[in-house]
CSV table of C-alpha atoms in Angstrom, one decimal:
chain,number,residue,atom,x,y,z
A,28,MET,CA,-0.1,8.3,3.0
A,29,SER,CA,1.3,4.8,2.8
A,30,CYS,CA,4.7,6.5,3.2
A,31,ILE,CA,4.0,9.0,6.0
A,32,ILE,CA,2.5,6.2,8.1
A,33,TYR,CA,6.1,5.0,8.7
A,34,GLU,CA,6.8,8.2,10.7
A,35,ARG,CA,5.2,7.0,13.9
A,36,ASN,CA,7.8,6.6,16.7
A,37,ASP,CA,7.6,2.9,17.6
A,38,LYS,CA,9.9,3.4,20.6
A,39,ILE,CA,7.4,5.7,22.3
A,40,VAL,CA,4.6,3.3,21.5
A,41,ARG,CA,6.5,0.5,23.3
A,42,SER,CA,7.2,2.8,26.3
A,43,ALA,CA,3.5,3.5,26.6
A,44,HIS,CA,2.7,-0.2,26.5
A,45,LYS,CA,5.4,-0.9,29.0
A,46,LEU,CA,3.9,1.7,31.4
A,47,THR,CA,0.5,0.2,31.0
A,48,SER,CA,1.8,-3.3,31.8
A,49,GLU,CA,3.7,-2.0,34.9
A,50,ILE,CA,0.6,-0.4,36.2
A,51,THR,CA,-1.6,-3.5,35.7
A,52,LYS,CA,1.0,-5.7,37.4
A,53,GLN,CA,1.0,-3.6,40.6
A,54,LYS,CA,-1.2,-5.4,43.1
A,55,GLY,CA,-4.1,-3.4,44.6
A,56,LYS,CA,-3.5,-0.5,42.3
A,57,SER,CA,-6.1,0.7,39.8
A,58,ILE,CA,-5.2,2.8,36.9
A,59,THR,CA,-5.8,6.5,37.6
A,60,GLN,CA,-6.8,9.4,35.4
A,61,GLU,CA,-3.3,10.7,35.6
A,62,ASP,CA,-1.9,7.3,34.4
A,63,ILE,CA,-4.4,7.4,31.5
A,64,LYS,CA,-3.3,10.9,30.6
A,65,THR,CA,0.4,10.0,30.7
A,66,ILE,CA,-0.2,7.0,28.4
A,67,THR,CA,-2.4,8.9,26.0
A,68,ASP,CA,0.1,11.8,25.8
A,69,ARG,CA,2.9,9.3,24.9
A,70,LEU,CA,0.8,7.7,22.2
A,71,LYS,CA,-0.1,11.1,20.8
A,72,GLU,CA,3.6,12.1,20.8
A,73,SER,CA,4.5,9.0,18.8
A,74,GLU,CA,2.3,10.3,16.0
A,75,ASN,CA,3.5,13.9,15.9
A,76,ARG,CA,5.2,13.7,12.6
A,77,ILE,CA,2.1,12.1,10.9
A,78,HIS,CA,-0.2,14.8,12.3
A,79,GLU,CA,2.2,17.5,11.1
A,80,GLN,CA,2.0,16.2,7.5
A,81,ALA,CA,-1.7,15.5,7.7
A,82,ASN,CA,-2.3,19.1,8.8
A,83,LYS,CA,-0.4,20.3,5.8
A,84,TRP,CA,-2.7,18.3,3.6
A,85,GLY,CA,-5.8,19.6,5.4
A,86,LEU,CA,-6.5,16.1,6.9
A,87,LYS,CA,-7.0,14.5,10.3
A,88,PHE,CA,-5.4,11.2,11.4
A,89,THR,CA,-5.7,8.6,14.1
A,90,SER,CA,-4.3,5.2,14.7
A,91,LEU,CA,-6.8,2.3,14.6
A,92,SER,CA,-5.2,-1.0,15.5
A,93,GLU,CA,-1.8,-2.6,16.4
A,94,LEU,CA,-2.7,-5.6,14.3
A,95,ASN,CA,-1.8,-8.2,17.0
A,96,SER,CA,1.8,-6.8,17.2
A,97,LEU,CA,3.6,-4.0,19.0
A,98,GLY,CA,5.9,-1.5,17.3
A,99,GLY,CA,5.5,-3.2,13.9
A,100,PRO,CA,2.7,-3.1,11.4
A,101,PHE,CA,-0.4,-1.1,12.4
A,102,SER,CA,-3.4,0.6,10.8
A,103,GLY,CA,-4.4,4.2,10.8
A,104,MET,CA,-7.0,6.4,9.3
A,105,PHE,CA,-6.9,9.8,7.5
A,106,TRP,CA,-10.1,11.6,6.9
A,107,SER,CA,-11.5,14.9,5.6
A,108,LEU,CA,-14.8,16.4,6.6
A,109,GLU,CA,-14.7,19.0,3.8
A,110,HIS,CA,-14.0,16.4,1.0
A,111,ASN,CA,-16.1,13.6,2.5
A,112,PHE,CA,-13.6,10.7,2.6
A,113,ILE,CA,-11.7,8.3,4.7
A,114,VAL,CA,-8.5,6.6,3.8
A,115,VAL,CA,-7.5,3.5,5.7
A,116,VAL,CA,-3.8,3.0,5.7
A,117,PHE,CA,-1.7,0.0,6.8
A,118,LYS,CA,2.0,0.4,7.7
A,119,GLY,CA,4.4,-2.1,6.2
A,120,THR,CA,7.8,-3.6,6.7
A,121,THR,CA,10.2,-1.3,8.6
A,122,PRO,CA,13.6,-1.6,7.0
A,123,LEU,CA,15.3,-2.0,10.4
A,124,ASN,CA,12.8,-4.5,11.8
A,125,PHE,CA,14.0,-8.0,11.1
A,126,GLU,CA,10.7,-9.5,12.5
A,127,ASP,CA,8.7,-7.8,9.7
A,128,PHE,CA,10.9,-9.2,7.0
A,129,VAL,CA,10.5,-12.7,8.6
A,130,ILE,CA,6.8,-12.4,8.2
A,131,ASP,CA,7.2,-11.3,4.6
A,132,LEU,CA,9.4,-14.3,3.8
A,133,MET,CA,7.3,-17.0,5.5
A,134,PHE,CA,5.3,-19.0,2.9
A,135,GLN,CA,2.9,-21.1,5.1
A,136,ARG,CA,-0.8,-20.6,4.2
A,137,THR,CA,-4.0,-21.1,6.2
A,138,ASP,CA,-7.6,-21.7,5.4
A,139,ALA,CA,-9.1,-18.2,5.0
A,140,ARG,CA,-12.6,-19.0,3.8
A,141,SER,CA,-14.2,-17.9,7.1
A,142,PHE,CA,-13.5,-14.3,6.1
A,143,VAL,CA,-12.2,-14.2,2.5
A,144,PHE,CA,-11.4,-16.9,0.0
A,145,GLY,CA,-9.2,-20.0,-0.5
A,146,GLU,CA,-5.9,-20.2,1.4
A,147,VAL,CA,-3.9,-17.1,2.5
A,148,HIS,CA,-0.4,-16.4,3.8
A,149,GLU,CA,-0.8,-17.3,7.5
A,150,GLY,CA,1.3,-14.4,8.8
A,151,PHE,CA,-0.8,-11.8,7.0
A,152,TYR,CA,-4.1,-13.5,7.8
A,153,THR,CA,-3.6,-13.8,11.6
A,154,SER,CA,-2.5,-10.1,11.8
A,155,LEU,CA,-6.0,-9.1,10.8
A,156,PHE,CA,-8.5,-11.8,11.4
A,157,PRO,CA,-9.1,-14.3,14.3
A,158,GLN,CA,-6.5,-17.1,14.4
A,159,SER,CA,-9.1,-19.8,14.6
A,160,GLY,CA,-10.2,-20.8,11.1
A,161,HIS,CA,-13.7,-21.5,12.3
A,162,SER,CA,-14.4,-18.3,14.2
A,163,THR,CA,-18.0,-17.0,14.4
A,164,SER,CA,-19.1,-13.4,14.2
A,165,ARG,CA,-19.4,-13.4,18.0
A,166,SER,CA,-16.0,-14.8,18.7
A,167,SER,CA,-14.3,-12.5,16.2
A,168,ARG,CA,-15.5,-9.3,17.7
A,169,SER,CA,-12.1,-8.5,19.3
A,170,SER,CA,-10.1,-9.0,16.1
A,171,PRO,CA,-8.2,-6.1,14.5
A,172,TYR,CA,-10.6,-6.2,11.5
A,173,ILE,CA,-13.6,-5.6,13.7
A,174,THR,CA,-11.7,-2.8,15.6
A,175,ILE,CA,-10.9,-1.1,12.4
A,176,LEU,CA,-14.5,-1.4,11.1
A,177,ARG,CA,-16.0,0.1,14.3
A,178,ALA,CA,-13.7,3.1,13.9
A,179,ILE,CA,-14.6,3.6,10.3
A,180,ARG,CA,-18.3,3.4,11.0
A,181,SER,CA,-18.1,5.8,13.9
A,182,LYS,CA,-16.1,8.3,11.9
A,183,ALA,CA,-18.3,8.0,8.9
A,184,ALA,CA,-21.4,8.7,11.0
A,185,GLU,CA,-19.7,11.7,12.5
A,186,ILE,CA,-18.7,13.1,9.1
A,187,GLN,CA,-22.3,12.7,7.9
A,188,ASP,CA,-23.7,14.4,10.9
A,189,LEU,CA,-21.5,17.4,10.4
A,190,ARG,CA,-22.1,17.7,6.6
A,191,SER,CA,-25.2,19.4,5.2
A,192,GLU,CA,-25.2,17.1,2.2
A,193,LYS,CA,-26.1,13.6,3.4
A,194,VAL,CA,-24.2,11.4,1.0
A,195,LYS,CA,-22.2,8.3,1.7
A,196,VAL,CA,-18.6,8.7,2.9
A,197,ASN,CA,-16.0,7.5,0.4
A,198,VAL,CA,-13.6,5.0,1.7
A,199,TRP,CA,-10.2,4.2,0.1
A,200,VAL,CA,-7.6,1.6,1.3
A,201,THR,CA,-3.8,1.7,0.9
A,202,GLY,CA,-0.6,0.3,2.2
A,203,HIS,CA,3.0,-0.4,1.3
A,204,SER,CA,5.0,-3.7,1.5
A,205,LEU,CA,3.6,-5.8,4.4
A,206,GLY,CA,1.0,-3.0,4.8
A,207,ALA,CA,0.0,-3.6,1.2
A,208,ALA,CA,-0.6,-7.3,1.9
A,209,LEU,CA,-2.7,-6.5,5.0
A,210,ALA,CA,-4.6,-3.7,3.1
A,211,SER,CA,-5.3,-6.2,0.3
A,212,LEU,CA,-6.8,-8.7,2.7
A,213,PHE,CA,-8.8,-5.9,4.3
A,214,TYR,CA,-10.0,-4.8,0.9
A,215,THR,CA,-10.8,-8.4,-0.2
A,216,ARG,CA,-13.1,-8.8,2.8
A,217,LEU,CA,-14.9,-5.6,2.0
A,218,ILE,CA,-15.3,-6.7,-1.6
A,219,LYS,CA,-16.8,-10.0,-0.3
A,220,SER,CA,-18.9,-8.4,2.4
A,221,PRO,CA,-19.6,-4.7,1.5
A,222,GLY,CA,-22.2,-4.4,4.2
A,223,ASP,CA,-19.4,-4.5,6.8
A,224,LEU,CA,-18.7,-0.8,6.2
A,225,GLY,CA,-22.3,0.0,7.3
A,226,PRO,CA,-24.9,2.2,5.6
A,227,ASN,CA,-22.9,5.5,5.7
A,228,CYS,CA,-19.9,4.4,3.6
A,229,ILE,CA,-19.1,3.5,0.0
A,230,LEU,CA,-16.0,1.5,-0.9
A,231,ARG,CA,-13.7,3.1,-3.5
A,232,ASP,CA,-10.4,1.8,-4.9
A,233,GLY,CA,-7.5,0.2,-3.1
A,234,TYR,CA,-3.9,1.2,-3.9
A,235,MET,CA,-1.2,-1.3,-2.9
A,236,PHE,CA,2.5,-0.4,-3.3
A,237,GLY,CA,5.1,-3.1,-3.4
A,238,SER,CA,2.8,-5.9,-2.2
A,239,PRO,CA,3.8,-9.5,-1.9
A,240,SER,CA,1.4,-12.3,-3.0
A,241,ILE,CA,-1.1,-13.0,-0.3
A,242,GLY,CA,-3.1,-16.1,-1.4
A,243,ASP,CA,-3.3,-19.2,-3.5
A,244,ALA,CA,-4.9,-19.6,-6.9
A,245,ASP,CA,-8.3,-20.3,-5.4
A,246,PHE,CA,-8.1,-17.0,-3.5
A,247,ALA,CA,-7.1,-15.1,-6.6
A,248,ALA,CA,-9.8,-16.7,-8.8
A,249,GLU,CA,-12.6,-16.0,-6.3
A,250,PHE,CA,-11.3,-12.4,-5.9
A,251,ALA,CA,-11.4,-11.9,-9.6
A,252,SER,CA,-14.9,-13.3,-9.8
A,253,TYR,CA,-16.2,-10.9,-7.1
A,254,THR,CA,-14.5,-7.9,-8.7
A,255,ASN,CA,-16.0,-8.7,-12.1
A,256,SER,CA,-19.5,-8.6,-10.7
A,257,PRO,CA,-21.3,-6.4,-11.5
A,258,TYR,CA,-19.5,-5.7,-14.8
A,259,ASP,CA,-19.7,-1.9,-14.2
A,260,ARG,CA,-18.3,-2.1,-10.6
A,261,HIS,CA,-17.1,1.3,-9.5
A,262,ASN,CA,-14.1,0.1,-7.5
A,263,THR,CA,-11.0,-2.1,-7.9
A,264,LEU,CA,-7.7,-3.0,-6.4
A,265,TRP,CA,-4.6,-1.5,-8.0
A,266,ARG,CA,-1.1,-3.0,-7.4
A,267,ILE,CA,1.8,-0.6,-8.0
A,268,ILE,CA,4.9,-2.6,-8.9
A,269,ASP,CA,8.5,-1.8,-9.3
A,270,ASP,CA,9.9,-4.6,-11.4
A,271,THR,CA,13.2,-4.7,-9.5
A,272,ASP,CA,11.4,-4.9,-6.1
A,273,ILE,CA,12.1,-8.4,-4.8
A,274,ILE,CA,9.2,-8.3,-2.3
A,275,THR,CA,6.6,-8.1,-5.2
A,276,LYS,CA,8.0,-11.5,-6.3
A,277,LEU,CA,7.5,-13.2,-2.9
A,278,PRO,CA,6.2,-15.7,-1.9
A,279,PRO,CA,7.1,-17.5,-5.1
A,280,GLY,CA,4.2,-18.5,-7.3
A,281,TRP,CA,2.9,-19.1,-10.7
A,282,SER,CA,0.1,-17.3,-12.6
A,283,ASP,CA,0.5,-19.2,-15.9
A,284,PRO,CA,-2.4,-21.7,-16.1
A,285,SER,CA,-0.3,-24.2,-18.0
A,286,VAL,CA,2.1,-24.3,-15.0
A,287,ARG,CA,-0.6,-24.5,-12.4
A,288,ARG,CA,-2.0,-27.7,-13.9
A,289,VAL,CA,1.2,-29.6,-12.8
A,290,ILE,CA,1.6,-27.8,-9.5
A,291,ASP,CA,0.0,-29.4,-6.5
A,292,LYS,CA,-2.6,-27.3,-4.6
A,293,SER,CA,-0.6,-27.6,-1.4
A,294,SER,CA,2.7,-26.6,-3.1
A,295,ILE,CA,4.7,-23.7,-1.7
A,296,LEU,CA,4.5,-22.3,-5.3
A,297,ASN,CA,0.7,-22.0,-5.2
A,298,TYR,CA,0.6,-18.2,-4.8
A,299,ALA,CA,-0.9,-15.6,-7.1
A,300,HIS,CA,-1.4,-11.9,-7.2
A,301,VAL,CA,-4.8,-10.2,-7.2
A,302,GLY,CA,-6.0,-6.9,-8.7
A,303,GLU,CA,-4.9,-4.8,-11.6
A,304,GLY,CA,-1.1,-4.3,-11.8
A,305,ILE,CA,0.7,-1.2,-12.9
A,306,ARG,CA,4.4,-2.0,-13.4
A,307,PHE,CA,7.3,0.5,-13.4
A,308,PHE,CA,10.8,-0.3,-14.8
A,309,GLN,CA,13.4,2.0,-13.3
A,310,ASP,CA,16.3,0.2,-15.0
A,311,GLY,CA,15.0,1.1,-18.5
A,312,SER,CA,14.4,-2.6,-19.5
A,313,ARG,CA,11.7,-3.4,-22.0
A,314,PRO,CA,9.9,-6.7,-21.3
A,315,SER,CA,8.5,-8.7,-24.2
A,316,SER,CA,5.2,-9.5,-22.6
A,317,THR,CA,3.3,-9.4,-19.3
A,318,ARG,CA,0.1,-11.1,-18.2
A,319,ASN,CA,-1.7,-11.6,-14.9
A,320,LEU,CA,-4.1,-14.5,-15.0
A,321,PHE,CA,-6.3,-13.1,-12.4
A,322,SER,CA,-6.8,-9.6,-13.7
A,323,SER,CA,-8.0,-8.1,-17.0
A,324,GLY,CA,-4.8,-9.5,-18.7
A,325,LYS,CA,-3.7,-6.0,-19.7
A,326,GLU,CA,-1.1,-4.7,-17.3
A,327,PRO,CA,0.1,-1.2,-18.0
A,328,ILE,CA,3.9,-1.0,-18.5
A,329,ILE,CA,5.6,2.3,-17.6
A,330,ILE,CA,9.3,2.3,-18.4
A,331,GLU,CA,11.5,4.8,-16.6
A,332,ARG,CA,15.3,5.0,-16.3
A,333,ALA,CA,15.6,6.6,-12.8
A,334,SER,CA,18.8,7.5,-11.0
A,335,ASP,CA,20.0,4.7,-8.6
A,336,ASN,CA,21.2,7.0,-5.9
A,337,LEU,CA,18.0,8.3,-4.4
A,338,SER,CA,19.0,7.8,-0.8
A,339,PHE,CA,16.1,9.5,0.8
A,340,ILE,CA,13.0,8.1,2.5
A,341,GLY,CA,10.5,11.0,2.2
A,342,TRP,CA,9.8,14.3,0.5
A,343,THR,CA,7.6,17.3,1.3
A,344,ARG,CA,5.5,19.3,-1.1
A,345,SER,CA,7.8,22.3,-0.8
A,346,ASN,CA,10.8,20.6,-2.4
A,347,VAL,CA,9.1,18.4,-5.0
A,348,ASN,CA,9.5,21.0,-7.8
A,349,GLU,CA,13.1,21.5,-7.2
A,350,LEU,CA,13.8,17.9,-6.5
A,351,LEU,CA,12.3,16.8,-9.8
A,352,GLY,CA,13.8,19.7,-11.8
A,353,TRP,CA,10.3,20.9,-13.0
A,354,ALA,CA,11.7,24.5,-13.3
A,355,ASN,CA,13.8,23.3,-16.3
A,356,LEU,CA,10.9,21.9,-18.2
A,357,ASN,CA,9.3,23.5,-21.2
A,358,MET,CA,5.8,22.6,-22.3
A,359,ASN,CA,7.0,23.1,-25.9
A,360,ASP,CA,9.7,20.4,-25.5
A,361,ASP,CA,9.0,17.0,-27.0
A,362,GLY,CA,8.8,13.9,-24.9
A,363,ASP,CA,12.4,12.8,-25.5
A,364,ASP,CA,13.8,16.3,-24.5
A,365,ILE,CA,11.7,16.3,-21.3
A,366,LEU,CA,12.9,12.8,-20.3
A,367,GLU,CA,16.5,13.8,-21.0
A,368,LYS,CA,16.1,16.8,-18.6
A,369,LEU,CA,14.5,14.7,-15.9
A,370,HIS,CA,17.2,12.0,-16.1
A,371,SER,CA,20.0,14.6,-16.0
A,372,SER,CA,18.7,16.0,-12.7
A,373,LYS,CA,20.4,13.4,-10.5
A,374,ASN,CA,22.8,15.9,-9.0
A,375,VAL,CA,19.7,17.7,-7.5
A,376,PHE,CA,18.9,14.5,-5.6
A,377,GLN,CA,22.2,14.7,-3.7
A,378,GLU,CA,20.9,17.5,-1.6
A,379,TYR,CA,18.0,15.4,-0.2
A,380,LYS,CA,19.9,12.5,1.2
A,381,HIS,CA,19.4,11.4,4.8
A,382,LYS,CA,21.2,13.4,7.4
A,383,LYS,CA,24.6,12.3,8.4
A,384,GLY,CA,24.5,9.5,10.9
A,385,SER,CA,21.0,8.3,10.1
A,386,PRO,CA,20.8,4.5,10.6
A,387,LEU,CA,18.4,4.3,7.7
A,388,ALA,CA,20.8,6.1,5.4
A,389,ILE,CA,23.6,3.6,6.3
A,390,ILE,CA,21.3,0.6,5.7
A,391,GLU,CA,20.1,2.0,2.4
A,392,LYS,CA,23.6,2.5,1.1
A,393,LEU,CA,24.3,-1.2,1.8
A,394,MET,CA,21.1,-2.4,0.2
A,395,PRO,CA,21.2,-4.0,-3.2
A,396,THR,CA,18.9,-2.5,-5.8
A,397,PHE,CA,16.2,-5.2,-5.5
A,398,PHE,CA,15.8,-4.3,-1.8
A,399,LYS,CA,16.4,-0.5,-2.2
A,400,ASN,CA,13.7,-0.2,-4.8
A,401,HIS,CA,11.2,-1.6,-2.3
A,402,LEU,CA,11.4,1.6,-0.1
A,403,PRO,CA,8.4,3.9,-0.3
A,404,ALA,CA,10.6,6.8,-1.5
A,405,ARG,CA,11.6,4.8,-4.6
A,406,TYR,CA,7.9,4.3,-5.5
A,407,PHE,CA,7.2,7.9,-4.8
A,408,SER,CA,10.1,8.9,-7.0
A,409,VAL,CA,9.1,6.9,-10.1
A,410,MET,CA,5.4,7.9,-9.8
A,411,GLN,CA,6.3,11.6,-9.6
A,412,ARG,CA,8.6,11.3,-12.6
A,413,SER,CA,5.9,9.4,-14.5
A,414,ARG,CA,3.3,12.0,-13.7
A,415,ILE,CA,5.5,14.6,-15.3
A,416,TYR,CA,5.8,12.2,-18.3
A,417,PHE,CA,2.1,11.9,-18.7
A,418,ASP,CA,1.3,15.6,-18.0
A,419,TYR,CA,3.6,16.6,-20.9
A,420,SER,CA,2.1,14.0,-23.2
A,421,HIS,CA,5.3,11.9,-23.3
A,422,SER,CA,5.7,8.9,-25.5
A,423,ILE,CA,4.8,5.8,-23.5
A,424,THR,CA,5.4,2.1,-24.2
A,425,THR,CA,2.8,-0.6,-23.6
A,426,VAL,CA,2.9,-4.3,-24.3
A,427,SER,CA,0.0,-6.0,-26.1
A,428,GLU,CA,-1.6,-9.0,-24.4
A,429,ASN,CA,-1.6,-11.0,-27.5
A,430,ASP,CA,1.8,-10.4,-29.1
A,431,ASN,CA,5.3,-9.1,-28.4
A,432,THR,CA,5.1,-5.9,-30.3
A,433,TYR,CA,5.2,-2.4,-28.8
A,434,ALA,CA,2.7,0.3,-29.4
A,435,SER,CA,4.4,3.6,-29.0
A,436,GLY,CA,3.1,7.1,-29.5
A,437,SER,CA,2.3,10.4,-27.9
A,438,LYS,CA,-0.8,9.8,-25.8
A,439,ASN,CA,-2.2,11.5,-22.8
A,440,PHE,CA,-3.1,9.4,-19.7
A,441,GLN,CA,-6.8,9.4,-20.4
A,442,GLU,CA,-6.3,7.7,-23.8
A,443,PHE,CA,-3.8,5.3,-22.3
A,444,ALA,CA,-6.3,4.4,-19.5
A,445,GLU,CA,-9.2,3.9,-21.9
A,446,LYS,CA,-7.2,1.6,-24.1
A,447,HIS,CA,-5.2,-0.4,-21.6
A,448,ILE,CA,-7.0,-0.3,-18.2
A,449,GLU,CA,-10.8,0.0,-18.6
A,450,LYS,CA,-11.3,-2.8,-21.1
């Protein structure tokens, strides 16, 4: 979902906005029903590809908020009446949109205590919450955050009315890149103020792909405090990380407490990640240790040596089996044999490159690995390959929090999760 959200046609969105502006500027002319239909039709057209994929999944979709921008990051909502859930999705950095990258690379923070904790990246914060640091509930009613909440509450009430079983609607949150940062802020607010979702919803997990750091050490510490209370809390925020993805290392910051003691609170380096991290290594490297001060301290390590020529931006269900070479797998093979077959399937990927002349294909070819591995397709690739790895009880490598030794063995994912995530 955090990948398909990129399929909205931003040019059509801008044209609809331009038409609206032209109509409002015409003196003495009020907007007609025909004008409204034209604008609405254009906005629906901009989402055609998202709706096509959502229909294949048996889901519905609608946009929620432009997040104080136009043609850049925005939020949307997938939902299912049958399965009783809503997924709030935030679109991230468009590879061809320089303005989005500028927001990612700015390091200035702002006081965020009115809605969340500590100090937060100013660009992320003002995309979601009121720009005034001392806004009241009355003055913030027009903010993107409130717009999104109203839509969730309305849809949750509708789902409950149509279902015979009156249970709370499950709400998940996700996003990629800049969208992951915005989704993390949104999720943080819901952790701090769960009543915002209303009586018909229950907050589930958040899944953030390729997220930059969003707040300072105080923000991260407060977030950890809330997510640890109560101890048996049923939801958490998961950060999915590609170790070679440069965006996950920005803005620069320190999570080591010994370093934080000598770093001034106002320092540009005062940034920290939140949530539980799951880290993928596509270059096959084996780190000696890993630790996140503001999480459980046990970050799962998944080491994969993936092909570096995956020049595609999205897959469909119909070609996943062929794309990953599942047909060549044998359940009787051991883990090493299966990995070898997966890694030798790089020629299969050649068939799924972008069409000739695609601007994104050209840009991707010019991208260094640390930018290329930030693309949604790269995350999708390594997760699909790792799912095969787990399904066939592959040998996985994890790093202990307390020493630099490796614990290797044939484990299924449930055993892995019980030992390294839930504690």
